[in-house]
Tab-separated table of C-alpha atoms in Angstrom:
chain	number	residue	atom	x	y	z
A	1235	UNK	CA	-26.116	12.263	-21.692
A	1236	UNK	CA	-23.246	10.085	-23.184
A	1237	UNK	CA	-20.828	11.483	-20.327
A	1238	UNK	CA	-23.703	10.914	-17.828
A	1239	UNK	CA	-23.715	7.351	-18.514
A	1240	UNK	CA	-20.471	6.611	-19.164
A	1241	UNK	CA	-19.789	8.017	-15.113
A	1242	UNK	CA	-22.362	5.618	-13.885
A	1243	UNK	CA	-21.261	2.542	-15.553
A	1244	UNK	CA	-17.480	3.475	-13.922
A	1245	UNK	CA	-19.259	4.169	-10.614
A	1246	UNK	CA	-20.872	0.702	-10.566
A	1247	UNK	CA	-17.344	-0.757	-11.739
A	1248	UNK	CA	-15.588	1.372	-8.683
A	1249	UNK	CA	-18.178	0.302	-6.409
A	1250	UNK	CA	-18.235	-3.743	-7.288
A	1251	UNK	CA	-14.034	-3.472	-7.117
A	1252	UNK	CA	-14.893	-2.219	-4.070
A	1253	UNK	CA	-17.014	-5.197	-2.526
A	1254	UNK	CA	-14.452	-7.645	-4.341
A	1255	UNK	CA	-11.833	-5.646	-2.140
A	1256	UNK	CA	-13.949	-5.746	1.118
A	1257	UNK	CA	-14.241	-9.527	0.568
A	1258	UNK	CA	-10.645	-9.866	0.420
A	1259	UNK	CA	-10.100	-7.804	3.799
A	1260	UNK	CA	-12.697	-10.071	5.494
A	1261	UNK	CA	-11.360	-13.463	3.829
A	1262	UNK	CA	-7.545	-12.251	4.398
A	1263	UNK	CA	-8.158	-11.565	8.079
A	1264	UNK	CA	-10.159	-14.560	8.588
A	1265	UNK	CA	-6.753	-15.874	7.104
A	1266	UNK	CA	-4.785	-13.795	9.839
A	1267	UNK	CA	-6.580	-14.509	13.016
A	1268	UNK	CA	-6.531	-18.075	11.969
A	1269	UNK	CA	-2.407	-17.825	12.112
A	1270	UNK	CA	-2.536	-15.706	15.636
A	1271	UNK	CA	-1.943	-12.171	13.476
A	1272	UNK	CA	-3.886	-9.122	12.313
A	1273	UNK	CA	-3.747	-6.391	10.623
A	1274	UNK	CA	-4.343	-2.648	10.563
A	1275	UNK	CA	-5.934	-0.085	8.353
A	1276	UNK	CA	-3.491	1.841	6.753
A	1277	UNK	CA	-3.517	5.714	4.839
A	1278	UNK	CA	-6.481	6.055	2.803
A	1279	UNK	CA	-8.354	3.157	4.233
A	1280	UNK	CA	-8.069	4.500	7.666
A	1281	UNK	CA	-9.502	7.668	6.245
A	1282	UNK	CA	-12.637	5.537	4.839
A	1283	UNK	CA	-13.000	3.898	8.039
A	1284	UNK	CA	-13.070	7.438	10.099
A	1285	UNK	CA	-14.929	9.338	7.700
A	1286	UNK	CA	-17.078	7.315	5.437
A	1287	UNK	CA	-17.277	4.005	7.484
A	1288	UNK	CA	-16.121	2.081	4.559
A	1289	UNK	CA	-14.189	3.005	1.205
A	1290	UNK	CA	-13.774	6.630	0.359
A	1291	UNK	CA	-16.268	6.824	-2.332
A	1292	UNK	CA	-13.678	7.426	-5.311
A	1293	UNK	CA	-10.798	4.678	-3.691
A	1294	UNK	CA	-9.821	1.771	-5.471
A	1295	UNK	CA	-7.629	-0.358	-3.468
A	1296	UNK	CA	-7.213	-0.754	0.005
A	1297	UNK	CA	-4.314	-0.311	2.149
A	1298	UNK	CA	-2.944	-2.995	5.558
A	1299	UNK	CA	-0.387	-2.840	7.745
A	1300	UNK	CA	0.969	-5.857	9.269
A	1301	UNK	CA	3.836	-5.990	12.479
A	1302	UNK	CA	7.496	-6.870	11.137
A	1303	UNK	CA	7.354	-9.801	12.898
A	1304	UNK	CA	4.110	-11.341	11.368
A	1305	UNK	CA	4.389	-9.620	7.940
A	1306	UNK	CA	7.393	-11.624	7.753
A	1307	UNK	CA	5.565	-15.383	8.974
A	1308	UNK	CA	2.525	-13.798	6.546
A	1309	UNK	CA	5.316	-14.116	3.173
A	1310	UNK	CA	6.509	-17.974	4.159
A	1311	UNK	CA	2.773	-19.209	4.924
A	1312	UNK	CA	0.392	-17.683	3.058
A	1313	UNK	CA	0.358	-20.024	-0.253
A	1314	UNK	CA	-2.133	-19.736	-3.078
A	1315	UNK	CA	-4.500	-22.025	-1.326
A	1316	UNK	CA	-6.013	-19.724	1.646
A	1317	UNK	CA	-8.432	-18.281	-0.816
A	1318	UNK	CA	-10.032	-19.374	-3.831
A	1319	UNK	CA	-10.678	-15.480	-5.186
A	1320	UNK	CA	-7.451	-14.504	-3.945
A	1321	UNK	CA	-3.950	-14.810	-3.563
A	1322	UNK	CA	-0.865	-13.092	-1.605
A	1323	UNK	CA	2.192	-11.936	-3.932
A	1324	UNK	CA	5.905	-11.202	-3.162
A	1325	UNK	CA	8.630	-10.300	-4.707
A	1326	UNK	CA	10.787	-12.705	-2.706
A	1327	UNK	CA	8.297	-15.559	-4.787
A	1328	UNK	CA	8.368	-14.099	-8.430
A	1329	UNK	CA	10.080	-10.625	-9.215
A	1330	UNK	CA	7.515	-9.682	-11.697
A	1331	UNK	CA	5.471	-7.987	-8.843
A	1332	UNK	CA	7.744	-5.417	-9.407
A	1333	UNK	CA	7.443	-4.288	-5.346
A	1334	UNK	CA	9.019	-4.638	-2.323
A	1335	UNK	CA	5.751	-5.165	-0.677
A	1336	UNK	CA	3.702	-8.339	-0.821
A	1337	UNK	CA	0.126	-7.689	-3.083
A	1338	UNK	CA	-3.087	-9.416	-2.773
A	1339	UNK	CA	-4.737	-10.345	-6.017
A	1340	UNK	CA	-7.584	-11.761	-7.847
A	1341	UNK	CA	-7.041	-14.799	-9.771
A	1342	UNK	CA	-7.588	-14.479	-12.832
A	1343	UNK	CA	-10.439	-16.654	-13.889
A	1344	UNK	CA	-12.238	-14.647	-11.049
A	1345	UNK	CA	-11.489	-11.678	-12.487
A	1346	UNK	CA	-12.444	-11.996	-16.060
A	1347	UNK	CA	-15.451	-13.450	-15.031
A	1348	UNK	CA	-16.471	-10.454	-13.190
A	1349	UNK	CA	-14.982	-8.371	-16.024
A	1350	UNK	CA	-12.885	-5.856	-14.197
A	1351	UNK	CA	-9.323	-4.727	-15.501
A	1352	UNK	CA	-5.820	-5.305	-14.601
A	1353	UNK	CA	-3.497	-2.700	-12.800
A	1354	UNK	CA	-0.519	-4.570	-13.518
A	1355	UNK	CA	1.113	-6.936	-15.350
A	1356	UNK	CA	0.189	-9.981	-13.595
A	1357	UNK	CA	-3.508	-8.792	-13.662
A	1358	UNK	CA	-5.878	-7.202	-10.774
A	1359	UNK	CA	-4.282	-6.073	-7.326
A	1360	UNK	CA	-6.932	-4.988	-4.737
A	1361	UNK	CA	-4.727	-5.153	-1.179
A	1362	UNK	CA	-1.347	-3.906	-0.844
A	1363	UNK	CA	0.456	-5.458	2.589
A	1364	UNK	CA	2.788	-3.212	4.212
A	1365	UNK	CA	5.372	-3.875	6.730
A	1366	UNK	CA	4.844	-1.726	10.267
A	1367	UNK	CA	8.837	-1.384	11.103
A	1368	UNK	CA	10.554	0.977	13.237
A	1369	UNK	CA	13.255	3.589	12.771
A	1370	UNK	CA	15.777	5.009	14.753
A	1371	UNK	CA	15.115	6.898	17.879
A	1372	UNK	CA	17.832	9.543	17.457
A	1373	UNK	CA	16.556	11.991	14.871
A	1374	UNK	CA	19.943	12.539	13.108
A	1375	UNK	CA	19.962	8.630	12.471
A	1376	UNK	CA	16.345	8.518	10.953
A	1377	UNK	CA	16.953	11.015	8.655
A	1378	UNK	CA	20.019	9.270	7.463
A	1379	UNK	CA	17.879	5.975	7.558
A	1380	UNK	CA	15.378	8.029	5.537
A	1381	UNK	CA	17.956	9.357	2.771
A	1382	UNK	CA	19.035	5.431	2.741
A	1383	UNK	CA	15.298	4.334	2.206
A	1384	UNK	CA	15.134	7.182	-0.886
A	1385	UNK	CA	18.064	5.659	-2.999
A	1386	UNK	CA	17.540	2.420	-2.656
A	1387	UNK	CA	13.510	2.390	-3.598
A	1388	UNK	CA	14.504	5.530	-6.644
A	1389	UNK	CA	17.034	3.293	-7.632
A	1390	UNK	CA	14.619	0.393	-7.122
A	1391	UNK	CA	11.846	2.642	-9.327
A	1392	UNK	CA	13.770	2.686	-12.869
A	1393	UNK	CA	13.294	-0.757	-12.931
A	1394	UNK	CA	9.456	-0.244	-12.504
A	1395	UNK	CA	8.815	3.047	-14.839
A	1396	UNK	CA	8.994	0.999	-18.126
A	1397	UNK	CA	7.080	-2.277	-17.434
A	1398	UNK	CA	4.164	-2.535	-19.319
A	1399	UNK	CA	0.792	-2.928	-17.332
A	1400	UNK	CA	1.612	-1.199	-14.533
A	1401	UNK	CA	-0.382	1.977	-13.006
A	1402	UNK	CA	2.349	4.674	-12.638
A	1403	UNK	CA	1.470	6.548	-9.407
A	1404	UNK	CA	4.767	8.295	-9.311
A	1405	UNK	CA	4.422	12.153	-9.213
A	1406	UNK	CA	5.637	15.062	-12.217
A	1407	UNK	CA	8.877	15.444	-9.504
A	1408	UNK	CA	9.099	11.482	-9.026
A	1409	UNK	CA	8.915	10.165	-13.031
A	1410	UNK	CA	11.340	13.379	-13.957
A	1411	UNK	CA	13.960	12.371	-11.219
A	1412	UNK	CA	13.287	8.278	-12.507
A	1413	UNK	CA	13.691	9.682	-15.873
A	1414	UNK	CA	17.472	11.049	-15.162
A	1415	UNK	CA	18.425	8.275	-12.949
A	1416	UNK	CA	17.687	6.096	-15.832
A	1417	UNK	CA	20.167	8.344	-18.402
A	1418	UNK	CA	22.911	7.755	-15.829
A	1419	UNK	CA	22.473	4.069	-16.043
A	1420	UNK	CA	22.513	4.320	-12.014
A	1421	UNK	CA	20.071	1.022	-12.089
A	1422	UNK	CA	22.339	-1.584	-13.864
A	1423	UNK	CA	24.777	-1.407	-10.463
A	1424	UNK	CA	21.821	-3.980	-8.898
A	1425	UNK	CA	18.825	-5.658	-10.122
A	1426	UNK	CA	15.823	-4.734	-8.597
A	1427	UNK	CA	15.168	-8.131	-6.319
A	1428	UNK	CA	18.938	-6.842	-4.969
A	1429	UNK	CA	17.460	-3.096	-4.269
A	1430	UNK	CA	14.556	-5.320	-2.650
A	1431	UNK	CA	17.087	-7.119	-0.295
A	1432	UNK	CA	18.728	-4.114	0.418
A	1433	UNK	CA	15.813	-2.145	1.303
A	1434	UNK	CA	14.594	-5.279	3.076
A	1435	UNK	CA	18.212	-5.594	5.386
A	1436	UNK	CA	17.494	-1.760	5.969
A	1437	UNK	CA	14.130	-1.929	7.040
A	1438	UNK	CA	14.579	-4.809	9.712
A	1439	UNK	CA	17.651	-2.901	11.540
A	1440	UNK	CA	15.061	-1.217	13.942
A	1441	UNK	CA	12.623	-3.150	15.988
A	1442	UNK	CA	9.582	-1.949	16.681
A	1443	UNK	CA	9.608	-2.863	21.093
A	1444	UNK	CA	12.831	-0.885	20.558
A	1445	UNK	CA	11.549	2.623	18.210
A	1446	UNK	CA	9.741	5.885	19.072
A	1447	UNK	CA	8.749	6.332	15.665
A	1448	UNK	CA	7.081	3.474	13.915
A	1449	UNK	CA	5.024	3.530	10.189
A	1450	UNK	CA	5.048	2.185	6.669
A	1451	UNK	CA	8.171	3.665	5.207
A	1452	UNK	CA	8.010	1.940	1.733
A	1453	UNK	CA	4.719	3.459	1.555
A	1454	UNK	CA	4.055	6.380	-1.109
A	1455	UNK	CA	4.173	9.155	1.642
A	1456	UNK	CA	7.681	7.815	2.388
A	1457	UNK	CA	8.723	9.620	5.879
A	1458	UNK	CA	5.067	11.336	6.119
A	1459	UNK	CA	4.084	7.886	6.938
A	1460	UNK	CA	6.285	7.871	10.017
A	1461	UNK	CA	4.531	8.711	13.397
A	1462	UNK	CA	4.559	8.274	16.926
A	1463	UNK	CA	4.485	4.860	17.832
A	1464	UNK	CA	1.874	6.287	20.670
A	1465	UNK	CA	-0.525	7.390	17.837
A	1466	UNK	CA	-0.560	3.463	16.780
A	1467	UNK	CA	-1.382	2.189	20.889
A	1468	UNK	CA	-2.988	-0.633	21.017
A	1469	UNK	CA	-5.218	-0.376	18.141
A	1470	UNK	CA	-9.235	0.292	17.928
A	1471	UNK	CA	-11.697	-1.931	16.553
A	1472	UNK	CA	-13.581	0.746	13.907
A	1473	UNK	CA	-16.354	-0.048	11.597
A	1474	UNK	CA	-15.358	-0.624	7.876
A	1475	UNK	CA	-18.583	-1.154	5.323
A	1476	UNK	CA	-20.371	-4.491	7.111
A	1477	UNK	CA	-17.319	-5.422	9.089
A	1478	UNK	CA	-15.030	-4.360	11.536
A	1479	UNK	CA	-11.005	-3.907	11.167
A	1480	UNK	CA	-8.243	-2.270	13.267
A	1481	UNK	CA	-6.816	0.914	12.767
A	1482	UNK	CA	-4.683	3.237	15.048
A	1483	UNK	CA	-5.941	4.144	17.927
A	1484	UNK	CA	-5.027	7.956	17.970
A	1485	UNK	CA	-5.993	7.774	14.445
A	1486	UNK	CA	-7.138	11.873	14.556
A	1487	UNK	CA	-3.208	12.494	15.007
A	1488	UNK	CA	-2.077	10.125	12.267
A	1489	UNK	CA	-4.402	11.343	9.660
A	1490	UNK	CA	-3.226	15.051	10.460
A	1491	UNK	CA	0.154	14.177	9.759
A	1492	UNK	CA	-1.209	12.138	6.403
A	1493	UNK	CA	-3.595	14.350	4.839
A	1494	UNK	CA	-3.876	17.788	6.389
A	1495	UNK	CA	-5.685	19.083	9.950
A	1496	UNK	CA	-8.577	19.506	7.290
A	1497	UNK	CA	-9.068	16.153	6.212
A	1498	UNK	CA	-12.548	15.892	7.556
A	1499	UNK	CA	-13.660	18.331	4.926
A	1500	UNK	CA	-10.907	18.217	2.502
A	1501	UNK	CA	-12.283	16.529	-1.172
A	1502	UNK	CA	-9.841	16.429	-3.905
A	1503	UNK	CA	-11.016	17.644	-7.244
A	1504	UNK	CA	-11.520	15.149	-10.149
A	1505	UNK	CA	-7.882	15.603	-11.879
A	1506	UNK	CA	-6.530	14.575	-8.620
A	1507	UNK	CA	-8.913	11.832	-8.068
A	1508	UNK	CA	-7.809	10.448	-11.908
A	1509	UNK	CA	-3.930	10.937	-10.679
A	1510	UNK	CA	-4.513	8.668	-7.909
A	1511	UNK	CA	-6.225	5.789	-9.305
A	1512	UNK	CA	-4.964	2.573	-9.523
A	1513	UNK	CA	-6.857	0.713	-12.261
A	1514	UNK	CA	-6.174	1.850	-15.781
A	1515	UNK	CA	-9.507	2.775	-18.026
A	1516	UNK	CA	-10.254	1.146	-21.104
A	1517	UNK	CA	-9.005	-2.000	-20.060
């Protein structure tokens, strides 16, 4: 009875993160549009769109993906003042994001009054913003340009492993190779806002009008999260909860190459459910 109740007091705290998270989509669009740029669904959130027409039931953050071009205007313009729940993070403005990729957050009167936890240091993230950047066309190049990417965010990742208040959603392979890195001492060559601006020179070497292959590459799936920049098209309009948001419009390809040609059926058991979340318990 104990566990029984316990499970539906964290389902009602999953599912009013959720709305808090759908309310930052809709406000952070309205944001968007306003500034003649959009976003699009990205990873897990595309799955929620396609399958469950809103959040997968056991997600706890929500993924965009925003054009080089405009996730670049989105960093200089997009001041704590857009929102009066929210507000967008980068590194580029304090460090102690710990990312390479901007985050949207609740303040934090908002959300102690609502009583929800932190998953990181500077309190509650509930949108990550990723860039959509291209890579190089010849397939020899990308895969250098992927090795590149890999050193620069492991390197980038000791600095992260240790901080206190952060989620760790690095994998068994990922902490132990973190862990070694760290006994070499390989992360006092740069600071991590200098891995940042590497990563960030790196990423902006390939337009997108000029790539094949287009994606999220600092995202978790690293290279998985490259596709076809055909898959991507001009984008589809698909229902998300009580609103509407963009995702790509071959999105049956992408989320084959994400998640498996199963992923209509596919559910992931609870231990991999608990690996994946982002908000710590207890807190």
């Amino acid at each position: 009875m104990v566990f029984i109740l316990n499970q539906i007091n964290e389902d009602n705290q999953l599912r009013k993160l959720q709305l808090l998270e759908l309310e930052a989509l809709t406000e952070f669009r309205q944001f968007c549009k306003k500034n003649n740029m959009d976003f699009i669904l990205r990873g897990g959130s595309v799955m929620g769109a396609v399958k469950y027409k809103g959040f997968v039931p056991w997600d706890d953050d929500a993924d965009v993906a925003i054009p080089r071009p405009d996730y670049d205007r989105l960093i200089e313009i997009a001041n704590q003042d857009w929102s009066e729940k929210f507000y967008l993070l980068s590194y580029k403005q304090d460090p102690e994001i710990h990312c390479y990729f901007p985050r949207i957050l609740v303040k934090e009167n908002v959300r102690k009054e609502l009583g929800l936890p932190t998953n990181n240091k500077l309190g509650l993230t509930v949108i990550d913003v990723f860039p959509l950047d291209g890579t190089p066309n010849s397939i020899i190049k990308r895969n250098f340009y992927y090795l590149h990417t890999y050193i620069y965010r492991a390197i980038a990742g000791v600095w992260t492993m240790d901080v206190k208040g952060t989620v760790n959603m690095h994998n068994s392979k990922q902490r132990f190779l973190l862990k070694v890195l760290k006994i070499l001492g390989v992360n006092k060559l740069f600071t991590q806002v200098e891995l940042y601006d590497k990563l960030d020179i790196l990423y902006h070497k390939y337009p997108l009008e000029n790539s094949n292959y287009i994606g999220t590459m600092t995202g978790s799936l690293y290279k998985k999260e490259i596709v076809k920049k055909s898959w991507y098209g001009n984008c589809i309009e698909m229902q998300f909860e009580n609103q509407t948001f963009l995702i790509p419009e071959n999105y049956d390809e992408y989320l084959k190459q994400y998640y498996g040609d199963n992923y209509m059926e596919y559910t992931p058991n609870p231990k991999e459910i608990n690996a994946r979340t982002h908000v710590k318990k207890g807190d």
